[in-house]
Short mmCIF file of C-alpha atoms in Angstrom, two decimals:
data_model
loop_
_atom_site.label_atom_id
_atom_site.label_comp_id
_atom_site.label_asym_id
_atom_site.label_seq_id
_atom_site.Cartn_x
_atom_site.Cartn_y
_atom_site.Cartn_z
CA UNK A 1 13.53 31.95 22.40
CA UNK A 2 13.36 34.50 19.58
CA UNK A 3 11.02 37.30 20.57
CA UNK A 4 9.17 39.50 18.05
CA UNK A 5 9.82 43.20 18.31
CA UNK A 6 6.90 45.32 19.53
CA UNK A 7 7.88 48.96 19.08
CA UNK A 8 5.66 51.94 19.79
CA UNK A 9 3.18 52.80 17.04
CA UNK A 10 3.33 56.38 15.75
CA UNK A 11 0.21 58.15 14.51
CA UNK A 12 0.81 61.21 12.35
CA UNK A 13 -1.67 63.71 10.92
CA UNK A 14 -0.46 67.04 9.52
CA UNK A 15 1.97 68.40 12.11
CA UNK A 16 0.63 66.32 15.00
CA UNK A 17 2.01 62.99 16.14
CA UNK A 18 1.34 60.67 19.05
CA UNK A 19 3.12 57.50 20.18
CA UNK A 20 0.95 54.51 21.02
CA UNK A 21 2.56 51.84 23.20
CA UNK A 22 1.30 48.22 23.17
CA UNK A 23 1.59 48.08 26.95
CA UNK A 24 0.12 45.64 29.42
CA UNK A 25 -2.18 48.40 30.62
CA UNK A 26 -3.47 49.02 27.09
CA UNK A 27 -3.87 45.29 26.46
CA UNK A 28 -5.84 44.74 29.67
CA UNK A 29 -8.18 47.69 29.10
CA UNK A 30 -8.74 47.39 25.36
CA UNK A 31 -9.41 43.64 25.41
CA UNK A 32 -12.33 44.34 27.76
CA UNK A 33 -13.61 47.38 25.87
CA UNK A 34 -15.95 45.43 23.59
CA UNK A 35 -15.78 42.04 25.34
CA UNK A 36 -12.86 40.66 23.38
CA UNK A 37 -10.41 41.39 20.59
CA UNK A 38 -12.65 40.12 17.73
CA UNK A 39 -15.32 42.75 18.43
CA UNK A 40 -12.65 45.40 18.96
CA UNK A 41 -11.06 44.60 15.60
CA UNK A 42 -14.46 44.84 13.91
CA UNK A 43 -14.98 48.29 15.43
CA UNK A 44 -11.63 49.45 14.11
CA UNK A 45 -12.33 47.97 10.67
CA UNK A 46 -15.65 49.84 10.63
CA UNK A 47 -13.80 52.99 11.76
CA UNK A 48 -15.91 53.53 14.85
CA UNK A 49 -14.66 56.93 15.98
CA UNK A 50 -15.46 56.38 19.65
CA UNK A 51 -13.37 53.20 19.67
CA UNK A 52 -10.53 54.87 17.76
CA UNK A 53 -10.51 57.71 20.28
CA UNK A 54 -10.42 55.28 23.21
CA UNK A 55 -7.55 53.33 21.67
CA UNK A 56 -5.52 56.50 21.24
CA UNK A 57 -6.26 57.76 24.74
CA UNK A 58 -5.49 54.40 26.33
CA UNK A 59 -2.27 53.56 24.49
CA UNK A 60 -0.75 57.04 24.17
CA UNK A 61 2.55 57.51 25.99
CA UNK A 62 1.82 61.25 26.31
CA UNK A 63 -1.76 62.27 27.14
CA UNK A 64 -1.19 65.87 26.07
CA UNK A 65 0.04 64.71 22.66
CA UNK A 66 -3.00 62.43 22.41
CA UNK A 67 -5.37 65.29 23.23
CA UNK A 68 -3.68 67.51 20.64
CA UNK A 69 -3.87 64.78 17.99
CA UNK A 70 -7.54 64.10 18.69
CA UNK A 71 -8.34 67.82 18.54
CA UNK A 72 -6.62 68.04 15.16
CA UNK A 73 -8.55 65.17 13.59
CA UNK A 74 -11.90 66.15 15.12
CA UNK A 75 -13.02 68.25 12.15
CA UNK A 76 -10.69 66.77 9.53
CA UNK A 77 -12.02 64.87 6.48
CA UNK A 78 -12.94 61.37 7.63
CA UNK A 79 -11.32 59.72 4.63
CA UNK A 80 -7.95 61.27 5.45
CA UNK A 81 -8.23 60.47 9.15
CA UNK A 82 -9.14 56.87 8.36
CA UNK A 83 -6.13 56.56 6.10
CA UNK A 84 -3.83 57.95 8.79
CA UNK A 85 -5.20 55.94 11.70
CA UNK A 86 -6.68 52.58 10.71
CA UNK A 87 -3.55 50.66 9.72
CA UNK A 88 -1.67 51.88 12.79
CA UNK A 89 -4.54 50.95 15.07
CA UNK A 90 -4.50 47.42 13.63
CA UNK A 91 -0.71 47.31 14.15
CA UNK A 92 -1.18 48.22 17.81
CA UNK A 93 -3.84 45.56 18.38
CA UNK A 94 -1.71 42.96 16.61
CA UNK A 95 1.15 43.75 19.00
CA UNK A 96 -1.23 43.32 21.94
CA UNK A 97 -2.25 39.88 20.66
CA UNK A 98 1.30 38.56 20.09
CA UNK A 99 3.02 38.60 23.49
CA UNK A 100 5.74 36.06 22.74
CA UNK A 101 7.48 33.99 20.12
CA UNK A 102 7.45 30.23 19.67
CA UNK A 103 10.12 28.07 21.20
CA UNK A 104 11.04 24.96 19.19
CA UNK A 105 11.07 23.02 22.47
CA UNK A 106 7.37 23.64 23.02
CA UNK A 107 6.15 23.29 19.42
CA UNK A 108 4.54 19.90 20.02
CA UNK A 109 2.98 20.97 23.32
CA UNK A 110 1.43 24.08 21.77
CA UNK A 111 -0.73 22.13 19.35
CA UNK A 112 -2.49 20.36 22.23
CA UNK A 113 -2.59 23.28 24.65
CA UNK A 114 -5.93 24.40 26.05
CA UNK A 115 -7.04 27.94 25.12
CA UNK A 116 -6.12 30.57 27.72
CA UNK A 117 -8.35 33.55 28.41
CA UNK A 118 -6.70 36.86 27.59
CA UNK A 119 -7.58 38.21 31.03
CA UNK A 120 -5.82 35.25 32.65
CA UNK A 121 -2.73 35.71 30.49
CA UNK A 122 -2.52 39.42 31.25
CA UNK A 123 -2.93 38.72 34.97
CA UNK A 124 -0.12 36.16 34.78
CA UNK A 125 2.15 38.63 33.01
CA UNK A 126 1.48 41.22 35.69
CA UNK A 127 2.34 38.67 38.39
CA UNK A 128 5.54 37.77 36.58
CA UNK A 129 6.57 41.42 36.20
CA UNK A 130 5.83 42.49 39.77
CA UNK A 131 6.56 39.21 41.55
CA UNK A 132 9.38 37.37 39.85
CA UNK A 133 11.03 40.19 37.95
CA UNK A 134 10.65 42.66 40.82
CA UNK A 135 9.28 45.52 38.72
CA UNK A 136 7.06 48.18 40.27
CA UNK A 137 3.36 48.17 39.31
CA UNK A 138 3.93 51.28 37.19
CA UNK A 139 6.78 49.59 35.32
CA UNK A 140 4.69 46.47 34.78
CA UNK A 141 1.70 48.36 33.39
CA UNK A 142 3.90 50.44 31.08
CA UNK A 143 5.89 47.48 29.72
CA UNK A 144 4.90 45.76 26.50
CA UNK A 145 3.88 42.14 26.61
CA UNK A 146 6.99 41.30 24.59
CA UNK A 147 9.25 43.04 27.11
CA UNK A 148 7.75 41.11 30.00
CA UNK A 149 7.95 37.80 28.15
CA UNK A 150 11.55 38.50 27.09
CA UNK A 151 12.59 39.38 30.64
CA UNK A 152 10.80 36.29 31.92
CA UNK A 153 12.66 34.14 29.39
CA UNK A 154 15.90 35.70 30.59
CA UNK A 155 15.01 34.80 34.17
CA UNK A 156 14.40 31.19 33.14
CA UNK A 157 17.80 31.08 31.43
CA UNK A 158 19.41 32.57 34.54
CA UNK A 159 17.81 29.95 36.78
CA UNK A 160 18.92 27.18 34.45
CA UNK A 161 22.47 28.52 34.67
CA UNK A 162 22.30 28.79 38.47
CA UNK A 163 20.72 25.43 39.15
CA UNK A 164 22.18 23.48 36.25
CA UNK A 165 18.87 21.90 35.23
CA UNK A 166 18.86 20.16 31.89
CA UNK A 167 15.40 21.06 30.60
CA UNK A 168 13.39 23.85 32.19
CA UNK A 169 10.31 22.78 30.20
CA UNK A 170 10.05 19.26 31.64
CA UNK A 171 12.18 19.11 34.80
CA UNK A 172 10.40 18.26 38.03
CA UNK A 173 10.99 20.53 40.99
CA UNK A 174 13.44 18.75 43.31
CA UNK A 175 13.61 19.07 47.05
CA UNK A 176 15.45 22.32 47.67
CA UNK A 177 18.93 21.86 49.08
CA UNK A 178 20.59 24.51 51.20
CA UNK A 179 22.87 25.34 48.27
CA UNK A 180 19.90 25.83 45.92
CA UNK A 181 18.11 27.95 48.49
CA UNK A 182 21.19 30.15 48.81
CA UNK A 183 21.43 30.39 45.01
CA UNK A 184 17.83 31.61 44.92
CA UNK A 185 18.63 34.20 47.59
CA UNK A 186 21.67 35.36 45.62
CA UNK A 187 19.46 35.70 42.52
CA UNK A 188 17.01 37.88 44.46
CA UNK A 189 14.36 35.14 44.65
CA UNK A 190 12.49 33.43 47.45
CA UNK A 191 14.63 30.61 48.95
CA UNK A 192 11.93 28.08 48.05
CA UNK A 193 11.22 29.56 44.60
CA UNK A 194 8.76 27.33 42.70
CA UNK A 195 10.46 26.67 39.37
CA UNK A 196 7.74 24.26 38.27
CA UNK A 197 5.16 27.05 38.50
CA UNK A 198 7.46 29.33 36.54
CA UNK A 199 7.82 26.72 33.79
CA UNK A 200 4.03 26.23 33.67
CA UNK A 201 3.48 29.96 33.15
CA UNK A 202 6.17 30.06 30.48
CA UNK A 203 4.35 27.33 28.56
CA UNK A 204 1.04 29.17 28.97
CA UNK A 205 2.48 32.36 27.43
CA UNK A 206 3.95 30.46 24.49
CA UNK A 207 0.73 28.48 23.96
CA UNK A 208 -1.42 31.63 23.89
CA UNK A 209 0.72 33.18 21.18
CA UNK A 210 0.75 29.94 19.18
CA UNK A 211 -3.04 29.72 19.14
CA UNK A 212 -3.47 33.12 17.47
#
């Protein structure tokens, strides 16, 4: 799967700069801020200063830098601040709404997929990061959605290589043999790792991105 790049977003005004990271933490919090991304995007388009401030505080990788940046723009001309901030804020939100790329294998399935709530998708990504990938909660919250999805895709490829399954998208979960259980243990997984559940979540991530 080809994954889109989701780098940090840099806000600059005069001599002040702050990095905004499209992290899972930022995605989870900001999606709820105004009961969904559509309302949040409208607030940014209307340059609601309270929303802009919250976005910066939530996504900043350095709180001190965020505080310094916000102090600088507090009394600055609104037209200049809007020019410096709006496009970057939209770039951040776009990154939060595009967690993964589209796999050719699932193209047909995506068109018929049921919509997935953002909160459910973010919860699934957190489970993937902390459960299957073995990341700490802090690492999971700080990671971008793209990083989690990319690592998850790498895990799927690793399992395909270990187990020799032909198609991870459609294969049924077989009865686990002792050799497969040992392979899961060697890979740092539960002996009875549920690959069908993993494949289902992988399709859910791809479907959510495809419906945007």
